[in-house]
Amino acid sequence: MTTPVQSAAALARPHVLVVDDDPTIRELVCDYLGKNELRVTAVGDGAAMKSVLGEQVVDLIVLDLGLRGEDGMVIARRMRDDSEIPIVMLTGRKEEADRVMGLELG
């Protein structure tokens, strides 16, 4: 979670965008990453993710595959067409096919 005005030192840290529709998971991931010297922005859906990517430089995306109303795999596939930003997939899916596709996309 970021503030509108940030110091040069804060802006120099790697920037991680967390995309998850579950506020509890978002907070947990943000707290962990923030404690590890990373600058973190958190959003709850694909539209907000697009907005952040249009306005800020992002070094890594942590993407929930089970976003409500959206498929994280589809979002990741679109990202691969337009961007080289690394993606870490966050999911509760257990199917091996989902894991393989996630590895290919992320």
PDB file of C-alpha atoms in Angstrom:
ATOM      1  CA  MET A   1       0.000   0.000   0.000  1.00  0.00           C
ATOM      2  CA  THR A   2       1.496   3.227  -1.083  1.00  0.00           C
ATOM      3  CA  THR A   3       1.104   6.871  -0.258  1.00  0.00           C
ATOM      4  CA  PRO A   4       0.832   9.579  -2.930  1.00  0.00           C
ATOM      5  CA  VAL A   5       4.146  11.217  -2.018  1.00  0.00           C
ATOM      6  CA  GLN A   6       7.098   8.880  -1.600  1.00  0.00           C
ATOM      7  CA  SER A   7      10.757   9.516  -0.948  1.00  0.00           C
ATOM      8  CA  ALA A   8      13.423   8.765  -3.546  1.00  0.00           C
ATOM      9  CA  ALA A   9      14.678   5.930  -1.321  1.00  0.00           C
ATOM     10  CA  ALA A  10      11.228   4.338  -1.255  1.00  0.00           C
ATOM     11  CA  LEU A  11      10.877   4.659  -5.022  1.00  0.00           C
ATOM     12  CA  ALA A  12      14.253   2.945  -5.512  1.00  0.00           C
ATOM     13  CA  ARG A  13      13.015  -0.240  -3.812  1.00  0.00           C
ATOM     14  CA  PRO A  14      11.544  -2.980  -6.031  1.00  0.00           C
ATOM     15  CA  HIS A  15       7.819  -2.442  -6.572  1.00  0.00           C
ATOM     16  CA  VAL A  16       5.440  -5.400  -6.204  1.00  0.00           C
ATOM     17  CA  LEU A  17       1.804  -5.250  -7.311  1.00  0.00           C
ATOM     18  CA  VAL A  18      -0.453  -7.637  -5.358  1.00  0.00           C
ATOM     19  CA  VAL A  19      -3.746  -8.505  -7.095  1.00  0.00           C
ATOM     20  CA  ASP A  20      -6.180 -10.469  -4.924  1.00  0.00           C
ATOM     21  CA  ASP A  21      -9.894 -10.029  -4.296  1.00  0.00           C
ATOM     22  CA  ASP A  22      -9.646 -11.359  -0.732  1.00  0.00           C
ATOM     23  CA  PRO A  23      -8.741  -8.449   1.587  1.00  0.00           C
ATOM     24  CA  THR A  24      -7.295 -10.795   4.219  1.00  0.00           C
ATOM     25  CA  ILE A  25      -4.912 -12.440   1.749  1.00  0.00           C
ATOM     26  CA  ARG A  26      -4.002  -9.040   0.267  1.00  0.00           C
ATOM     27  CA  GLU A  27      -3.122  -7.702   3.702  1.00  0.00           C
ATOM     28  CA  LEU A  28      -1.126 -10.808   4.635  1.00  0.00           C
ATOM     29  CA  VAL A  29       0.933 -10.717   1.423  1.00  0.00           C
ATOM     30  CA  CYS A  30       1.446  -6.945   1.653  1.00  0.00           C
ATOM     31  CA  ASP A  31       2.588  -7.137   5.269  1.00  0.00           C
ATOM     32  CA  TYR A  32       5.088  -9.876   4.468  1.00  0.00           C
ATOM     33  CA  LEU A  33       6.499  -8.126   1.394  1.00  0.00           C
ATOM     34  CA  GLY A  34       6.602  -4.742   3.121  1.00  0.00           C
ATOM     35  CA  LYS A  35       8.672  -6.186   5.965  1.00  0.00           C
ATOM     36  CA  ASN A  36      11.173  -7.362   3.365  1.00  0.00           C
ATOM     37  CA  GLU A  37      12.101  -3.937   2.009  1.00  0.00           C
ATOM     38  CA  LEU A  38       9.735  -4.028  -0.957  1.00  0.00           C
ATOM     39  CA  ARG A  39       7.394  -1.275  -2.068  1.00  0.00           C
ATOM     40  CA  VAL A  40       3.916  -2.789  -2.352  1.00  0.00           C
ATOM     41  CA  THR A  41       0.716  -1.705  -4.061  1.00  0.00           C
ATOM     42  CA  ALA A  42      -2.396  -3.847  -3.568  1.00  0.00           C
ATOM     43  CA  VAL A  43      -5.563  -3.980  -5.664  1.00  0.00           C
ATOM     44  CA  GLY A  44      -8.611  -6.226  -5.702  1.00  0.00           C
ATOM     45  CA  ASP A  45      -9.303  -6.801  -9.402  1.00  0.00           C
ATOM     46  CA  GLY A  46      -7.955  -6.817 -12.941  1.00  0.00           C
ATOM     47  CA  ALA A  47      -9.268  -3.346 -13.806  1.00  0.00           C
ATOM     48  CA  ALA A  48      -7.420  -1.780 -10.873  1.00  0.00           C
ATOM     49  CA  MET A  49      -4.317  -3.770 -11.840  1.00  0.00           C
ATOM     50  CA  LYS A  50      -4.465  -2.296 -15.351  1.00  0.00           C
ATOM     51  CA  SER A  51      -4.783   1.185 -13.894  1.00  0.00           C
ATOM     52  CA  VAL A  52      -1.701   0.764 -11.684  1.00  0.00           C
ATOM     53  CA  LEU A  53       0.312  -0.689 -14.572  1.00  0.00           C
ATOM     54  CA  GLY A  54      -0.618   2.343 -16.671  1.00  0.00           C
ATOM     55  CA  GLU A  55       0.579   4.771 -13.995  1.00  0.00           C
ATOM     56  CA  GLN A  56       3.517   3.114 -12.203  1.00  0.00           C
ATOM     57  CA  VAL A  57       6.577   1.001 -12.900  1.00  0.00           C
ATOM     58  CA  VAL A  58       6.051  -2.465 -11.426  1.00  0.00           C
ATOM     59  CA  ASP A  59       8.842  -5.013 -10.997  1.00  0.00           C
ATOM     60  CA  LEU A  60       6.741  -8.045 -10.022  1.00  0.00           C
ATOM     61  CA  ILE A  61       3.060  -9.007  -9.937  1.00  0.00           C
ATOM     62  CA  VAL A  62       1.592 -11.394  -7.359  1.00  0.00           C
ATOM     63  CA  LEU A  63      -1.635 -12.499  -9.046  1.00  0.00           C
ATOM     64  CA  ASP A  64      -4.531 -14.471  -7.557  1.00  0.00           C
ATOM     65  CA  LEU A  65      -5.810 -16.948 -10.131  1.00  0.00           C
ATOM     66  CA  GLY A  66      -9.267 -17.063  -8.562  1.00  0.00           C
ATOM     67  CA  LEU A  67     -10.349 -13.437  -8.820  1.00  0.00           C
ATOM     68  CA  ARG A  68     -14.121 -13.053  -8.590  1.00  0.00           C
ATOM     69  CA  GLY A  69     -15.552 -12.520 -12.050  1.00  0.00           C
ATOM     70  CA  GLU A  70     -12.153 -12.851 -13.738  1.00  0.00           C
ATOM     71  CA  ASP A  71      -9.794 -15.704 -14.491  1.00  0.00           C
ATOM     72  CA  GLY A  72      -6.261 -15.019 -13.343  1.00  0.00           C
ATOM     73  CA  MET A  73      -4.935 -17.368 -16.043  1.00  0.00           C
ATOM     74  CA  VAL A  74      -6.572 -15.202 -18.722  1.00  0.00           C
ATOM     75  CA  ILE A  75      -5.111 -12.068 -17.148  1.00  0.00           C
ATOM     76  CA  ALA A  76      -1.662 -13.696 -16.993  1.00  0.00           C
ATOM     77  CA  ARG A  77      -1.915 -14.787 -20.630  1.00  0.00           C
ATOM     78  CA  ARG A  78      -2.785 -11.218 -21.684  1.00  0.00           C
ATOM     79  CA  MET A  79       0.119  -9.917 -19.603  1.00  0.00           C
ATOM     80  CA  ARG A  80       2.508 -12.300 -21.379  1.00  0.00           C
ATOM     81  CA  ASP A  81       1.397 -10.846 -24.744  1.00  0.00           C
ATOM     82  CA  ASP A  82       2.182  -7.262 -23.688  1.00  0.00           C
ATOM     83  CA  SER A  83       4.726  -7.364 -20.882  1.00  0.00           C
ATOM     84  CA  GLU A  84       7.825  -9.022 -19.481  1.00  0.00           C
ATOM     85  CA  ILE A  85       6.927  -8.279 -15.839  1.00  0.00           C
ATOM     86  CA  PRO A  86       7.426 -11.481 -13.810  1.00  0.00           C
ATOM     87  CA  ILE A  87       4.245 -12.945 -12.337  1.00  0.00           C
ATOM     88  CA  VAL A  88       3.968 -15.025  -9.173  1.00  0.00           C
ATOM     89  CA  MET A  89       0.694 -16.916  -9.225  1.00  0.00           C
ATOM     90  CA  LEU A  90      -1.224 -17.173  -5.973  1.00  0.00           C
ATOM     91  CA  THR A  91      -3.853 -19.897  -5.929  1.00  0.00           C
ATOM     92  CA  GLY A  92      -5.683 -22.509  -3.968  1.00  0.00           C
ATOM     93  CA  ARG A  93      -6.183 -24.590  -7.123  1.00  0.00           C
ATOM     94  CA  LYS A  94      -4.915 -28.131  -6.762  1.00  0.00           C
ATOM     95  CA  GLU A  95      -5.122 -29.483 -10.310  1.00  0.00           C
ATOM     96  CA  GLU A  96      -1.799 -30.368 -11.901  1.00  0.00           C
ATOM     97  CA  ALA A  97      -2.896 -28.804 -15.216  1.00  0.00           C
ATOM     98  CA  ASP A  98      -3.403 -25.461 -13.444  1.00  0.00           C
ATOM     99  CA  ARG A  99       0.096 -25.657 -11.967  1.00  0.00           C
ATOM    100  CA  VAL A 100       1.665 -26.452 -15.334  1.00  0.00           C
ATOM    101  CA  MET A 101      -0.185 -23.599 -17.039  1.00  0.00           C
ATOM    102  CA  GLY A 102       0.812 -21.262 -14.211  1.00  0.00           C
ATOM    103  CA  LEU A 103       4.462 -22.194 -14.640  1.00  0.00           C
ATOM    104  CA  GLU A 104       4.227 -21.573 -18.381  1.00  0.00           C
ATOM    105  CA  LEU A 105       2.588 -18.164 -17.948  1.00  0.00           C
ATOM    106  CA  GLY A 106       4.320 -16.910 -14.823  1.00  0.00           C
TER     107      GLY A 106
END
